[in-house]
XYZ file of N, CA, C and O in Angstrom:
392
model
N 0.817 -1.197 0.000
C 0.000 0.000 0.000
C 0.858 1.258 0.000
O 0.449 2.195 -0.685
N 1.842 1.383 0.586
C 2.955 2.557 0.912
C 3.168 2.933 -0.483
O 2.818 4.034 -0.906
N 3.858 1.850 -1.371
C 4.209 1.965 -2.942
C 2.796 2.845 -3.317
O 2.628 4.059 -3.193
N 2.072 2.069 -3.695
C 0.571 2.608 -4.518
C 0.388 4.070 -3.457
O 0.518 5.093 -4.129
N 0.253 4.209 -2.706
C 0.464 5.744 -1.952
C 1.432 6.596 -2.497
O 1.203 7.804 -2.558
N 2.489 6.117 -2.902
C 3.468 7.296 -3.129
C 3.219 7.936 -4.801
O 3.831 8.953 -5.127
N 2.427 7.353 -5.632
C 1.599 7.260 -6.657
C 0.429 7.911 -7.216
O 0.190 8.411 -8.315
N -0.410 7.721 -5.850
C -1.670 8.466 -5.947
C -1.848 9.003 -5.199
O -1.235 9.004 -4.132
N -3.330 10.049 -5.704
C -3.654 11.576 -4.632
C -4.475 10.638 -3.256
O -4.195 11.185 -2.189
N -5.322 9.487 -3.076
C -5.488 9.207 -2.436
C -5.780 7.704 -1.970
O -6.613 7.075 -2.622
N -5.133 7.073 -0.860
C -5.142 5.273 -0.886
C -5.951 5.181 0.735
O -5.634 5.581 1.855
N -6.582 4.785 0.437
C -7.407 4.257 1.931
C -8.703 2.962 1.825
O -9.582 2.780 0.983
N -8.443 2.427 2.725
C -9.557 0.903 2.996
C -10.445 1.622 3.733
O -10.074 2.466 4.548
N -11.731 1.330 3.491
C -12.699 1.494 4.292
C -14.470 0.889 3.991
O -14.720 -0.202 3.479
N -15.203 1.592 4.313
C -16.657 0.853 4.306
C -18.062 1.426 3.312
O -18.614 2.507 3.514
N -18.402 0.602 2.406
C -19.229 1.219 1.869
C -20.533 1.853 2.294
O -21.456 1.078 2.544
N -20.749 3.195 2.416
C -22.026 3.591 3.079
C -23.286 3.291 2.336
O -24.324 2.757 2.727
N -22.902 3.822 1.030
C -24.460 3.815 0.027
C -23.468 4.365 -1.538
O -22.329 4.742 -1.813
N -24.774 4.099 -2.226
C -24.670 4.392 -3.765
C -25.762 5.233 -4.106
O -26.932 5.167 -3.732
N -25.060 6.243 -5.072
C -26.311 7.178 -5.602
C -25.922 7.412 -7.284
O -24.769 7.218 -7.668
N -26.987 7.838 -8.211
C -26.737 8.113 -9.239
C -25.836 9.439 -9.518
O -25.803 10.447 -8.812
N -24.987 9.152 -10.930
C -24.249 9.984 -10.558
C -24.081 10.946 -11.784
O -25.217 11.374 -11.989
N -23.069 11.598 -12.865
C -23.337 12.192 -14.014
C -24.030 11.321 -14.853
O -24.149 10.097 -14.813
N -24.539 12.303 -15.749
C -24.811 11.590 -17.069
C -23.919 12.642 -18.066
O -24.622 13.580 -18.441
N -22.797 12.679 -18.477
C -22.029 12.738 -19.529
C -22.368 13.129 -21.037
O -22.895 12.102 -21.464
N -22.354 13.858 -21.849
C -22.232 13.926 -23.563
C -21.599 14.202 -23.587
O -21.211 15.244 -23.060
N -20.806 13.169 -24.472
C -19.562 13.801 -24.975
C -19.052 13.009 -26.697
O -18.305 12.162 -27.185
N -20.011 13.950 -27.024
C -20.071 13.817 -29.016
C -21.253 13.001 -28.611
O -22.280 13.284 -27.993
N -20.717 11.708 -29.240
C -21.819 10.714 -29.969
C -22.139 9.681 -28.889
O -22.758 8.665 -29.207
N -21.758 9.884 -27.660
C -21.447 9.277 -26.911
C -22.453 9.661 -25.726
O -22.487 10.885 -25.602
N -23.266 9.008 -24.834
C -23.610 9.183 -23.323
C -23.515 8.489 -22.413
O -24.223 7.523 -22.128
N -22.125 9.153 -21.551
C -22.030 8.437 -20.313
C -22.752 8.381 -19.452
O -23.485 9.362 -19.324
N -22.920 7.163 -18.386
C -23.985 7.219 -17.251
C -22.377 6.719 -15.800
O -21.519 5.840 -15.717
N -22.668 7.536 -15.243
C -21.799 7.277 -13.673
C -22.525 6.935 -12.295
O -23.457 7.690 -12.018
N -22.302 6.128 -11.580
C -22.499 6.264 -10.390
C -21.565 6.872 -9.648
O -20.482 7.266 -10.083
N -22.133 7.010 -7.996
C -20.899 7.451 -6.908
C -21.073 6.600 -5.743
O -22.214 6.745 -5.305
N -20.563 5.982 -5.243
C -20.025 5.464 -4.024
C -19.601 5.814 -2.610
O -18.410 5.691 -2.325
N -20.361 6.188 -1.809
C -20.116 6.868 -0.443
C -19.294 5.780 0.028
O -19.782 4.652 -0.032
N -18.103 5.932 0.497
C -16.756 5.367 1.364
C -16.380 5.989 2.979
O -16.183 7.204 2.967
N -16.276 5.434 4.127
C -16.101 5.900 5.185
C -15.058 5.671 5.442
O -15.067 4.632 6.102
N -13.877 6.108 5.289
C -12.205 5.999 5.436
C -11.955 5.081 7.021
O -12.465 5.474 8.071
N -11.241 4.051 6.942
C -10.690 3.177 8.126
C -9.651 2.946 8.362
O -9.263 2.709 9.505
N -8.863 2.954 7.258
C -7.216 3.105 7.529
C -6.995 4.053 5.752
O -7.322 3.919 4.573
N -6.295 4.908 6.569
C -5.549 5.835 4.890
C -4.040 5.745 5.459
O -3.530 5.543 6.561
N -3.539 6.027 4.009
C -2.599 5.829 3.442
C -1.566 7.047 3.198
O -0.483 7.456 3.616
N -2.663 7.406 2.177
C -2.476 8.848 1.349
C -3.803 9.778 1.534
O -4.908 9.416 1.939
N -3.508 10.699 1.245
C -4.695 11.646 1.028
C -5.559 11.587 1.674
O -6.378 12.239 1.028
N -6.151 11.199 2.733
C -7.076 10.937 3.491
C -6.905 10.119 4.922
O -6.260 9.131 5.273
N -7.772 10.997 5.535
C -7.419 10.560 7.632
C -8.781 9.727 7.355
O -9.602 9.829 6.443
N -8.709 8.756 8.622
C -9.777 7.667 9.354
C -10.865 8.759 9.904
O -10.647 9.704 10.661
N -12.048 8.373 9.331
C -13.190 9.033 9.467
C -13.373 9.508 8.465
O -14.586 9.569 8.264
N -12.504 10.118 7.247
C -13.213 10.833 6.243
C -14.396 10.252 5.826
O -14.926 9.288 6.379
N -14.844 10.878 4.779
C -15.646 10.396 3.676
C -15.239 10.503 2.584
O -14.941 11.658 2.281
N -15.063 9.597 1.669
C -14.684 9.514 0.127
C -15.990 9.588 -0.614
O -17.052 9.423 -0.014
N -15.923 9.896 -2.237
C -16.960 10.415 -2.919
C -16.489 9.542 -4.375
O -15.961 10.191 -5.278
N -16.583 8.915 -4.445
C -15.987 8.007 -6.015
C -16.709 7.337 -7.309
O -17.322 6.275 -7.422
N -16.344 8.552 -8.414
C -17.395 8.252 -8.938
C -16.726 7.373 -10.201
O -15.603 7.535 -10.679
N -17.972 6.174 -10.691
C -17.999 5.036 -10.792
C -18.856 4.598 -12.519
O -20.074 4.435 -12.589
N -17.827 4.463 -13.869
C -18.841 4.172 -14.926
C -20.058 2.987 -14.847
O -19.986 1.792 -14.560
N -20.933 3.643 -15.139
C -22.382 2.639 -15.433
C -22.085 1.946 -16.336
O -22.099 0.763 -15.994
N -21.604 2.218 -18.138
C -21.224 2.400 -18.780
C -21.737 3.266 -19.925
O -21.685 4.467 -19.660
N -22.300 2.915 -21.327
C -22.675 4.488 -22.168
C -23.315 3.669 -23.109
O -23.289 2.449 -23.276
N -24.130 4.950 -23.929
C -24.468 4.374 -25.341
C -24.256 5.523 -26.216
O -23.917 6.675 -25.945
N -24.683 4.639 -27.937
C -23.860 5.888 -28.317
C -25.303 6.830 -29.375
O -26.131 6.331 -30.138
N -25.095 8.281 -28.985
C -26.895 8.818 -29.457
C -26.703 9.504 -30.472
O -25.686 10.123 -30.785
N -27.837 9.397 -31.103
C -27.817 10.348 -32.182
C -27.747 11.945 -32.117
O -27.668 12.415 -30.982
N -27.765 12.836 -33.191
C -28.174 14.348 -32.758
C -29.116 14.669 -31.955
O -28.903 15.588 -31.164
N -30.312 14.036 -31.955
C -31.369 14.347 -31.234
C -31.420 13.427 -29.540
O -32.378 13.318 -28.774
N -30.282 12.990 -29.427
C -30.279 12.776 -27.950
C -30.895 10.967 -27.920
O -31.095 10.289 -26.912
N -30.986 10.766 -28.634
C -32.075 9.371 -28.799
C -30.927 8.300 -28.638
O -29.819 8.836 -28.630
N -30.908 7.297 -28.544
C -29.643 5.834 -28.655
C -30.092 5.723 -29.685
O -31.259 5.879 -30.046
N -28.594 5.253 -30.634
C -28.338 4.757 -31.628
C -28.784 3.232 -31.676
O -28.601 2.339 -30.848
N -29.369 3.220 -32.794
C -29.570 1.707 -32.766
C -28.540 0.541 -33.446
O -28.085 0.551 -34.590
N -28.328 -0.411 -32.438
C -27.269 -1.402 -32.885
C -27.373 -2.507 -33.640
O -28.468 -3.070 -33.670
N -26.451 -2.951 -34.271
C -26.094 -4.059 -35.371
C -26.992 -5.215 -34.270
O -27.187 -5.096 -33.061
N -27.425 -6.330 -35.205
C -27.669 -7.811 -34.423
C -27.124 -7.963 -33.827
O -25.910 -7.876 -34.014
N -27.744 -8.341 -32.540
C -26.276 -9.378 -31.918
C -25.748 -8.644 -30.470
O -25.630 -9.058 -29.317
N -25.481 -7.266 -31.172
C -24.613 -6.197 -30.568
C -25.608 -5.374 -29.020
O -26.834 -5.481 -28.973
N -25.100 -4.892 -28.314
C -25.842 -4.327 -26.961
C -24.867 -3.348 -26.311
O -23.647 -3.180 -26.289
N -26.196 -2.653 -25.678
C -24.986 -1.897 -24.718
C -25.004 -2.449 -23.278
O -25.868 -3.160 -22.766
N -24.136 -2.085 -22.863
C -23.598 -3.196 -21.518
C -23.721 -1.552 -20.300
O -22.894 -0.648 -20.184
N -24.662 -1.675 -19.803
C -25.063 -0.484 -18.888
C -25.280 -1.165 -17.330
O -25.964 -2.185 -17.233
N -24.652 -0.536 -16.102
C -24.896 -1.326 -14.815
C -25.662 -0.319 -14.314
O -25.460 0.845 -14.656
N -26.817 -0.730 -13.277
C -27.784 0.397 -12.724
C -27.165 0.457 -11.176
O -26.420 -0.311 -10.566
N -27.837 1.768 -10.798
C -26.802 1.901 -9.182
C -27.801 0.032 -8.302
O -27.038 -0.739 -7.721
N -28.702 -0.194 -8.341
C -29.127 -1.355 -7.877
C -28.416 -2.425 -7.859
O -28.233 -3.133 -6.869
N -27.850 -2.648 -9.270
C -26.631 -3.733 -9.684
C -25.341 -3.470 -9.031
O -24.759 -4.547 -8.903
N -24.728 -2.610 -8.619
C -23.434 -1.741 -8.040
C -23.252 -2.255 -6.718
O -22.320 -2.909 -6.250
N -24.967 -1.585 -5.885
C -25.323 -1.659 -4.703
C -25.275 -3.100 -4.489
O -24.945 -3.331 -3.326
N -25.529 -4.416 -5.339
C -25.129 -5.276 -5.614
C -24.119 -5.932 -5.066
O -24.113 -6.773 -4.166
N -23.021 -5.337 -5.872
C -22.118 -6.000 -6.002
C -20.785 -5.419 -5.090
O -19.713 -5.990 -5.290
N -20.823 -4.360 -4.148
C -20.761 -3.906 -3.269
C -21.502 -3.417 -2.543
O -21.999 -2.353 -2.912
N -21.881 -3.957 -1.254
C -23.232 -3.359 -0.842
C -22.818 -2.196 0.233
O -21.722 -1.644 0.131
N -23.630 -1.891 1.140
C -23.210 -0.661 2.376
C -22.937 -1.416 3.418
O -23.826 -2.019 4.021
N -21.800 -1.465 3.717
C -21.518 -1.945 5.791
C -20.406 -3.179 4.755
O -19.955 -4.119 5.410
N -20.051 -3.125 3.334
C -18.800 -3.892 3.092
C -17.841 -3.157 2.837
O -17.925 -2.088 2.232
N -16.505 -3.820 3.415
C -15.252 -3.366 2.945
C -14.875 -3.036 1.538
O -15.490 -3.676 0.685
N -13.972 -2.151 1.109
C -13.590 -1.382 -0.059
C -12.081 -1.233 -0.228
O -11.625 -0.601 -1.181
């Protein structure tokens, strides 16, 4: 952890509080969807004391829209691969380690 600290603006373990929706992104042809991740700092490293709160925001992933804001429609076969904050909350839930 010391290494990866000397690296980045911030390294700390701690506990997931909750998930909330987060940007939605244009950028060209493109719309990103983000979540964010409430973190309660338990041991830091870098950038951050025990007790903080971290704020980390997290790709859903995107699709890609036309001029008028609409999704492009895809080839057979093909999909967009989008995670909802429910699925997230999922797969890290609140009161687990991070």
């Amino acid at each position: 952890m010391t290494e990866v600290a000397a690296k980045a603006e911030v390294v700390a373990v701690g506990r997931v509080v909750g998930w909330s929706d987060g940007r939605l992104i244009h950028d060209g042809d493109e719309s990103l969807k983000r979540a964010v991740v409430e973190i309660e700092v338990e041991q830091a490293f870098a950038g951050a004391q025990e007790g903080d709160t971290l704020y980390v925001e997290i790709s859903r992933g995107g699709t890609l829209i036309n001029p008028d804001g609409s999704d492009q429609e895809l080839r057979e076969g093909e999909r967009y691969v989008q995670r909802s904050v429910d699925e997230l909350s999922q797969a890290a839930p609140a009161g687990g380690a991070c």
